[in-house]
Every structure is written in C-alpha cells, then in structure tokens.
mmCIF file of C-alpha atoms and ligand atoms in Angstrom:
data_model
loop_
_atom_site.group_PDB
_atom_site.id
_atom_site.type_symbol
_atom_site.label_atom_id
_atom_site.label_comp_id
_atom_site.label_asym_id
_atom_site.label_seq_id
_atom_site.Cartn_x
_atom_site.Cartn_y
_atom_site.Cartn_z
ATOM 1 C CA UNK A 5 99.089 97.282 98.823
ATOM 2 C CA UNK A 6 95.758 95.694 98.378
ATOM 3 C CA UNK A 7 92.479 97.537 99.173
ATOM 4 C CA UNK A 8 89.061 95.843 99.370
ATOM 5 C CA UNK A 9 86.159 98.132 99.117
ATOM 6 C CA UNK A 10 82.641 97.037 100.343
ATOM 7 C CA UNK A 11 79.896 99.247 98.846
ATOM 8 C CA UNK A 12 76.281 98.991 97.604
ATOM 9 C CA UNK A 13 77.339 100.870 94.667
ATOM 10 C CA UNK A 14 80.566 99.415 93.130
ATOM 11 C CA UNK A 15 79.958 100.979 89.738
ATOM 12 C CA UNK A 16 80.750 104.382 91.274
ATOM 13 C CA UNK A 17 84.396 103.425 91.465
ATOM 14 C CA UNK A 18 85.917 102.656 88.127
ATOM 15 C CA UNK A 19 85.600 106.030 86.432
ATOM 16 C CA UNK A 20 87.327 107.765 89.419
ATOM 17 C CA UNK A 21 89.855 104.945 90.022
ATOM 18 C CA UNK A 22 90.820 104.627 86.368
ATOM 19 C CA UNK A 23 91.348 108.346 85.685
ATOM 20 C CA UNK A 24 94.565 110.296 86.095
ATOM 21 C CA UNK A 25 97.558 109.571 88.130
ATOM 22 C CA UNK A 26 95.543 107.293 90.226
ATOM 23 C CA UNK A 27 94.394 105.266 87.321
ATOM 24 C CA UNK A 28 98.061 104.972 86.097
ATOM 25 C CA UNK A 29 99.275 103.843 89.441
ATOM 26 C CA UNK A 30 96.603 101.170 89.694
ATOM 27 C CA UNK A 31 97.216 99.978 86.129
ATOM 28 C CA UNK A 32 100.987 99.831 86.895
ATOM 29 C CA UNK A 33 100.151 97.507 89.812
ATOM 30 C CA UNK A 34 101.341 99.958 92.463
ATOM 31 C CA UNK A 35 98.169 98.980 94.395
ATOM 32 C CA UNK A 36 95.231 96.714 93.766
ATOM 33 C CA UNK A 37 91.491 97.872 94.473
ATOM 34 C CA UNK A 38 88.955 95.037 94.763
ATOM 35 C CA UNK A 39 85.346 96.017 94.728
ATOM 36 C CA UNK A 40 82.538 94.046 96.456
ATOM 37 C CA UNK A 41 78.810 94.565 96.497
ATOM 38 C CA UNK A 42 77.546 94.271 100.016
ATOM 39 C CA UNK A 43 74.073 93.184 98.445
ATOM 40 C CA UNK A 44 75.856 89.895 97.365
ATOM 41 C CA UNK A 45 75.877 88.908 100.981
ATOM 42 C CA UNK A 46 72.160 89.653 101.661
ATOM 43 C CA UNK A 47 70.445 86.339 102.792
ATOM 44 C CA UNK A 48 66.928 86.822 101.404
ATOM 45 C CA UNK A 49 65.763 86.524 97.819
ATOM 46 C CA UNK A 50 65.077 90.402 97.500
ATOM 47 C CA UNK A 51 68.679 91.101 98.768
ATOM 48 C CA UNK A 52 67.565 93.440 101.587
ATOM 49 C CA UNK A 53 70.435 95.322 103.174
ATOM 50 C CA UNK A 54 68.621 97.990 105.294
ATOM 51 C CA UNK A 55 65.763 98.071 107.842
ATOM 52 C CA UNK A 56 63.902 100.561 110.087
ATOM 53 C CA UNK A 57 65.602 101.791 113.248
ATOM 54 C CA UNK A 58 64.670 100.360 116.583
ATOM 55 C CA UNK A 59 63.158 103.052 118.662
ATOM 56 C CA UNK A 60 61.726 104.829 115.536
ATOM 57 C CA UNK A 61 62.905 107.870 113.669
ATOM 58 C CA UNK A 62 63.293 108.779 110.076
ATOM 59 C CA UNK A 63 65.506 106.801 107.549
ATOM 60 C CA UNK A 64 66.904 103.287 107.414
ATOM 61 C CA UNK A 65 69.892 101.594 108.994
ATOM 62 C CA UNK A 66 72.117 99.081 107.323
ATOM 63 C CA UNK A 67 71.350 95.667 108.665
ATOM 64 C CA UNK A 68 74.331 93.836 110.432
ATOM 65 C CA UNK A 69 74.234 90.357 108.732
ATOM 66 C CA UNK A 70 75.122 91.379 105.086
ATOM 67 C CA UNK A 71 77.923 93.660 106.368
ATOM 68 C CA UNK A 72 79.291 91.150 108.811
ATOM 69 C CA UNK A 73 79.178 88.511 106.199
ATOM 70 C CA UNK A 74 80.902 90.623 103.614
ATOM 71 C CA UNK A 75 83.709 91.806 105.907
ATOM 72 C CA UNK A 76 84.398 88.173 107.069
ATOM 73 C CA UNK A 77 84.443 86.933 103.528
ATOM 74 C CA UNK A 78 86.775 89.538 102.204
ATOM 75 C CA UNK A 79 89.033 89.200 105.254
ATOM 76 C CA UNK A 80 89.377 85.515 104.607
ATOM 77 C CA UNK A 81 90.317 86.087 100.864
ATOM 78 C CA UNK A 82 93.929 87.304 101.549
ATOM 79 C CA UNK A 83 96.456 87.467 104.419
ATOM 80 C CA UNK A 84 97.405 89.336 106.543
ATOM 81 C CA UNK A 85 93.789 90.731 107.166
ATOM 82 C CA UNK A 86 94.805 94.398 107.432
ATOM 83 C CA UNK A 87 92.748 97.202 108.879
ATOM 84 C CA UNK A 88 88.867 97.325 108.362
ATOM 85 C CA UNK A 89 87.895 101.110 108.110
ATOM 86 C CA UNK A 90 84.410 102.441 108.165
ATOM 87 C CA UNK A 91 83.892 105.739 106.331
ATOM 88 C CA UNK A 92 81.533 107.867 108.587
ATOM 89 C CA UNK A 93 81.137 111.477 109.634
ATOM 90 C CA UNK A 94 81.580 110.153 113.143
ATOM 91 C CA UNK A 95 85.155 109.019 112.482
ATOM 92 C CA UNK A 96 88.595 110.751 113.110
ATOM 93 C CA UNK A 97 89.266 113.442 110.601
ATOM 94 C CA UNK A 98 91.494 112.378 107.627
ATOM 95 C CA UNK A 99 94.685 114.444 107.867
ATOM 96 C CA UNK A 100 98.002 113.624 106.167
ATOM 97 C CA UNK A 101 99.343 111.824 109.241
ATOM 98 C CA UNK A 102 96.262 109.437 109.152
ATOM 99 C CA UNK A 103 96.896 108.957 105.476
ATOM 100 C CA UNK A 104 100.572 108.155 106.184
ATOM 101 C CA UNK A 105 99.508 105.582 108.838
ATOM 102 C CA UNK A 106 96.995 103.885 106.431
ATOM 103 C CA UNK A 107 99.442 103.837 103.569
ATOM 104 C CA UNK A 108 101.958 101.545 105.309
ATOM 105 C CA UNK A 109 99.351 98.725 105.678
ATOM 106 C CA UNK A 110 99.673 95.804 103.279
ATOM 107 C CA UNK A 111 95.897 95.583 103.225
ATOM 108 C CA UNK A 112 92.899 97.787 103.871
ATOM 109 C CA UNK A 113 89.227 97.007 103.920
ATOM 110 C CA UNK A 114 87.017 100.094 103.250
ATOM 111 C CA UNK A 115 83.485 99.853 104.368
ATOM 112 C CA UNK A 116 81.036 102.293 102.687
ATOM 113 C CA UNK A 117 77.846 102.971 104.654
ATOM 114 C CA UNK A 118 74.550 104.291 103.275
ATOM 115 C CA UNK A 119 71.040 105.187 104.624
ATOM 116 C CA UNK A 120 71.276 107.025 107.837
ATOM 117 C CA UNK A 121 74.075 104.853 109.181
ATOM 118 C CA UNK A 122 75.198 101.471 110.048
ATOM 119 C CA UNK A 123 74.080 99.180 112.856
ATOM 120 C CA UNK A 124 76.143 99.880 115.937
ATOM 121 C CA UNK A 125 77.240 96.429 116.584
ATOM 122 C CA UNK A 126 79.019 96.318 113.157
ATOM 123 C CA UNK A 127 81.034 99.474 114.274
ATOM 124 C CA UNK A 128 81.759 97.966 117.663
ATOM 125 C CA UNK A 129 82.769 94.327 116.633
ATOM 126 C CA UNK A 130 83.715 94.296 112.967
ATOM 127 C CA UNK A 131 85.492 97.618 112.401
ATOM 128 C CA UNK A 132 88.998 98.566 113.529
ATOM 129 C CA UNK A 133 88.935 102.233 112.668
ATOM 130 C CA UNK A 134 86.508 104.953 111.717
ATOM 131 C CA UNK A 135 87.473 107.878 109.316
ATOM 132 C CA UNK A 136 85.689 111.001 108.238
ATOM 133 C CA UNK A 137 87.073 112.976 105.269
ATOM 134 C CA UNK A 138 85.409 116.160 106.859
ATOM 135 C CA UNK A 139 82.597 117.518 108.853
ATOM 136 C CA UNK A 140 79.619 117.098 106.334
ATOM 137 C CA UNK A 141 77.309 114.199 105.653
ATOM 138 C CA UNK A 142 77.242 112.492 102.208
ATOM 139 C CA UNK A 143 74.580 110.171 100.874
ATOM 140 C CA UNK A 144 77.051 107.225 101.090
ATOM 141 C CA UNK A 145 80.575 106.615 102.122
ATOM 142 C CA UNK A 146 81.763 106.004 98.451
ATOM 143 C CA UNK A 147 83.240 109.501 97.713
ATOM 144 C CA UNK A 148 85.003 109.347 101.060
ATOM 145 C CA UNK A 149 86.448 105.900 100.289
ATOM 146 C CA UNK A 150 87.736 107.145 96.870
ATOM 147 C CA UNK A 151 89.481 109.957 98.674
ATOM 148 C CA UNK A 152 91.301 107.533 100.907
ATOM 149 C CA UNK A 153 92.204 105.280 98.016
ATOM 150 C CA UNK A 154 93.764 108.309 96.087
ATOM 151 C CA UNK A 155 95.607 109.747 99.207
ATOM 152 C CA UNK A 156 97.094 106.297 100.163
ATOM 153 C CA UNK A 157 97.983 105.399 96.562
ATOM 154 C CA UNK A 158 100.033 108.621 96.254
ATOM 155 C CA UNK A 159 102.281 107.169 98.967
ATOM 156 C CA UNK A 160 103.167 103.877 97.313
ATOM 157 C CA UNK A 161 106.685 103.739 95.884
ATOM 158 C CA UNK A 162 106.551 104.460 91.960
ATOM 159 C CA UNK A 163 103.768 106.947 92.203
ATOM 160 C CA UNK A 164 104.578 110.555 91.008
ATOM 161 C CA UNK A 165 105.565 112.720 94.022
ATOM 162 C CA UNK A 166 105.939 109.618 96.405
ATOM 163 C CA UNK A 167 109.687 109.828 96.178
ATOM 164 C CA UNK A 168 110.017 113.410 97.530
ATOM 165 C CA UNK A 169 112.976 113.467 99.841
ATOM 166 C CA UNK A 170 112.647 113.655 103.623
ATOM 167 C CA UNK A 171 114.429 116.878 103.348
ATOM 168 C CA UNK A 172 111.862 118.365 100.914
ATOM 169 C CA UNK A 173 108.853 116.983 102.944
ATOM 170 C CA UNK A 174 109.932 118.165 106.250
ATOM 171 C CA UNK A 175 110.756 121.591 104.653
ATOM 172 C CA UNK A 176 107.256 121.990 103.286
ATOM 173 C CA UNK A 177 105.680 120.361 106.382
ATOM 174 C CA UNK A 178 102.481 122.038 107.424
ATOM 175 C CA UNK A 179 102.651 124.964 104.999
ATOM 176 C CA UNK A 180 100.478 125.739 101.995
ATOM 177 C CA UNK A 181 102.008 125.352 98.570
ATOM 178 C CA UNK A 182 103.615 128.369 96.796
ATOM 179 C CA UNK A 183 101.893 129.674 93.532
ATOM 180 C CA UNK A 184 102.805 127.890 90.345
ATOM 181 C CA UNK A 185 103.051 129.211 86.848
ATOM 182 C CA UNK A 186 103.705 127.852 83.400
ATOM 183 C CA UNK A 187 104.133 129.167 79.844
ATOM 184 C CA UNK A 188 103.272 131.622 78.394
ATOM 185 C CA UNK A 189 105.286 134.279 80.433
ATOM 186 C CA UNK A 190 102.566 136.876 79.590
ATOM 187 C CA UNK A 191 98.866 135.588 79.482
ATOM 188 C CA UNK A 192 96.593 138.331 78.286
ATOM 189 C CA UNK A 193 98.001 141.242 80.425
ATOM 190 C CA UNK A 194 98.958 139.039 83.295
ATOM 191 C CA UNK A 195 102.805 138.443 83.742
ATOM 192 C CA UNK A 196 104.413 135.514 85.532
ATOM 193 C CA UNK A 197 106.587 136.946 88.592
ATOM 194 C CA UNK A 198 109.793 138.103 87.111
ATOM 195 C CA UNK A 199 111.931 136.192 89.672
ATOM 196 C CA UNK A 200 110.726 132.893 88.272
ATOM 197 C CA UNK A 201 112.198 133.709 84.925
ATOM 198 C CA UNK A 202 115.490 134.879 86.259
ATOM 199 C CA UNK A 203 117.271 131.605 86.703
ATOM 200 C CA UNK A 204 118.385 132.637 90.077
ATOM 201 C CA UNK A 205 117.717 129.337 91.971
ATOM 202 C CA UNK A 206 118.488 130.419 95.458
ATOM 203 C CA UNK A 207 116.356 133.503 95.052
ATOM 204 C CA UNK A 208 113.485 131.612 93.558
ATOM 205 C CA UNK A 209 113.640 129.206 96.538
ATOM 206 C CA UNK A 210 113.582 132.188 98.910
ATOM 207 C CA UNK A 211 110.471 133.734 96.958
ATOM 208 C CA UNK A 212 108.611 130.432 97.094
ATOM 209 C CA UNK A 213 109.168 129.926 100.761
ATOM 210 C CA UNK A 214 108.012 133.491 101.452
ATOM 211 C CA UNK A 215 104.884 132.928 99.298
ATOM 212 C CA UNK A 216 104.076 129.757 101.208
ATOM 213 C CA UNK A 217 104.417 131.502 104.491
ATOM 214 C CA UNK A 218 102.305 134.480 103.305
ATOM 215 C CA UNK A 219 99.491 132.247 101.977
ATOM 216 C CA UNK A 220 99.522 130.039 105.142
ATOM 217 C CA UNK A 221 99.288 133.152 107.364
ATOM 218 C CA UNK A 222 96.321 134.592 105.286
ATOM 219 C CA UNK A 223 94.423 131.267 104.615
ATOM 220 C CA UNK A 224 95.242 128.750 107.185
ATOM 221 C CA UNK A 225 96.809 130.481 110.216
ATOM 222 C CA UNK A 226 95.817 127.549 112.327
ATOM 223 C CA UNK A 227 98.573 125.543 110.461
ATOM 224 C CA UNK A 228 101.334 127.972 111.685
ATOM 225 C CA UNK A 229 101.061 126.716 115.156
ATOM 226 C CA UNK A 230 102.705 123.397 114.218
ATOM 227 C CA UNK A 231 105.054 124.561 111.471
ATOM 228 C CA UNK A 232 108.791 124.790 112.309
ATOM 229 C CA UNK A 233 109.792 128.275 111.296
ATOM 230 C CA UNK A 234 112.976 130.233 111.707
ATOM 231 C CA UNK A 235 113.117 133.669 113.477
ATOM 232 C CA UNK A 236 113.138 135.445 110.037
ATOM 233 C CA UNK A 237 110.134 133.227 108.888
ATOM 234 C CA UNK A 238 108.263 134.112 112.011
ATOM 235 C CA UNK A 239 108.871 137.867 111.112
ATOM 236 C CA UNK A 240 107.363 137.425 107.659
ATOM 237 C CA UNK A 241 104.381 135.827 109.039
ATOM 238 C CA UNK A 242 103.907 138.444 111.725
ATOM 239 C CA UNK A 243 104.157 141.241 109.196
ATOM 240 C CA UNK A 244 101.610 139.618 106.960
ATOM 241 C CA UNK A 245 99.089 139.003 109.689
ATOM 242 C CA UNK A 246 99.482 142.727 110.730
ATOM 243 C CA UNK A 247 98.858 143.989 107.128
ATOM 244 C CA UNK A 248 95.132 144.129 107.169
HETATM 245 C C1 4G0 M 315 77.859 105.839 108.296
HETATM 246 C C2 4G0 M 315 81.304 109.516 105.398
HETATM 247 C C3 4G0 M 315 77.935 106.195 106.907
HETATM 248 C C4 4G0 M 315 77.168 106.763 109.125
HETATM 249 C C5 4G0 M 315 80.130 108.834 105.156
HETATM 250 C C6 4G0 M 315 76.559 108.122 107.083
HETATM 251 C C7 4G0 M 315 80.197 111.520 105.178
HETATM 252 C C8 4G0 M 315 81.203 110.920 105.451
HETATM 253 C C9 4G0 M 315 77.330 107.243 106.231
HETATM 254 C C10 4G0 M 315 76.514 107.839 108.636
HETATM 255 C C11 4G0 M 315 78.866 109.463 104.916
HETATM 256 C C12 4G0 M 315 82.571 111.700 105.820
HETATM 257 C C13 4G0 M 315 75.894 108.396 110.889
HETATM 258 C C14 4G0 M 315 75.080 109.839 108.866
HETATM 259 C C15 4G0 M 315 77.427 107.566 104.929
HETATM 260 N N1 4G0 M 315 78.925 110.878 105.010
HETATM 261 N N2 4G0 M 315 82.497 112.868 106.184
HETATM 262 N N3 4G0 M 315 77.679 108.957 104.653
HETATM 263 N N4 4G0 M 315 75.802 108.704 109.445
HETATM 264 O O1 4G0 M 315 83.644 111.103 105.695
#
C-alpha cells in the first residue's frame, strides 16, 4: 500500500512513523508513506496557503488553489489514484470497520487541514472521504493522519498481529481485551492471577473471556449491543451490571 500525506508540517511525521512496530513495518516495505508539503504548491513568492474567511469571523481558512494543485499532482504520480481523505472533526468517526475499509486500498491520499478549516470547494470537489479520529478539535489534521497510517499499516500482511485468524478476530469482536501479565509472578505484593500460572489452557481461555466480558460491561456497555454472546455470557454480563 502507498499512502501520500499532504501537510503544511511534513517534519512532524518521521519521528512517529519511524518508531515502534509501525517503523519496522514501513522499513520492511509493508507500506510506503510519501510526505508532501502543501506550501510547495503555493503560487506566490511568499507561499501563502491561507486567507481570511469570506463573511468575516475569526481565524484563517486554507486557500483552495495550493490544496487542489497538491492533490492533483500527487494523484498523477501513481496509479490507481486511490481515495483522497480529508482529516476533519466533521468527518465520519474512525472505527475499526472504517480502518478495515481503508486498509484494502492500494493507495490513500491523506489531506491534513490547518487554521480554522479548509475552503468548502476542496471538500466538495477534491476529496472522496472525510474522517475524524474523535469528537475534539486539533490545531491540525497531522496527528489524525498519523493515527490513520498506524491503524491501516497494522492490517497489512507481514505486520505483527495482522495474521490473527478469522476465528480469533470474530471471537474477540467488539469486546475489550482481557488483562495481561508478564514476569515476575509477584511484583511488590501484587500477584499475577493464579489461573494464568496453572498451565490449564482451557481454564485460562475461560477466565480471559470472562474478564473481557466484565471489563466491557463496566467500561463500554455500549459495545455489548453488537457483540455476539452466548446465553452463559449474557448472564455474566447481567450479573456484572447488577453488581453496583
Ligand atoms: C479541517 C481532524 C481540518 C477542518 C482535524 C479543522 C481534529 C480532527 C481541521 C477543521 C483537526 C479529528 C472545521 C475545525 C484541523 N482537528 N478529530 N483539525 N475544522 O479527526
């Protein structure tokens, strides 16, 4: 997969993209990220990319010409063009199904807005999709674009965790993860739950499933509406919700 990022701050990306599992995946060539400075497509000698809002009001708006030129140039540089996605608090919320949808594309163009927003004509005529990483406003779309790159790269074959079986995926579908422990078995006066040291794999799997259910009931009861649970699992959830 190839991801092109259009931004006024390309220098923000390498420290994040080169770190951790994402860095390893990109170095291994699992995906390519190409960074482009929108300012390079500004027409005037001062490289102006923003202007006052028609109708007045506080803050600046990103001008259409540099953004349109950047999108068209980057679209032309590889085929097929792929989806052009604007990161904006007004977009559809990024959830795992949205990540799965983006991850199958051969190409993505991520557009990072700044100032108070982007000229509406760009949104209407040059952008295919608008995505928000959550209901809050950032000073720019860059952190949101990094979130999309990370989430999408995790799905590429060869990245740690991407080979989870359909069986494992659908089992954990829509529930929070169970608690994890590693050595030492006793840290200060805090033991690891005994069951995890027992070697009884079936019992461990049961315990983990129960922990996932309890956690989800406590922290994200909204997720339970969509989860596929057995009668026994529904009972565990009901008991946990009643225990206040
Ligand atoms: C476009 C994304 C870009 C429009 C971007 C702001 C939060 C997110 C930006 C605006 C962003 C997110 C209309 C304020 C840049 N902030 N939640 N800031 N407006 O994904």
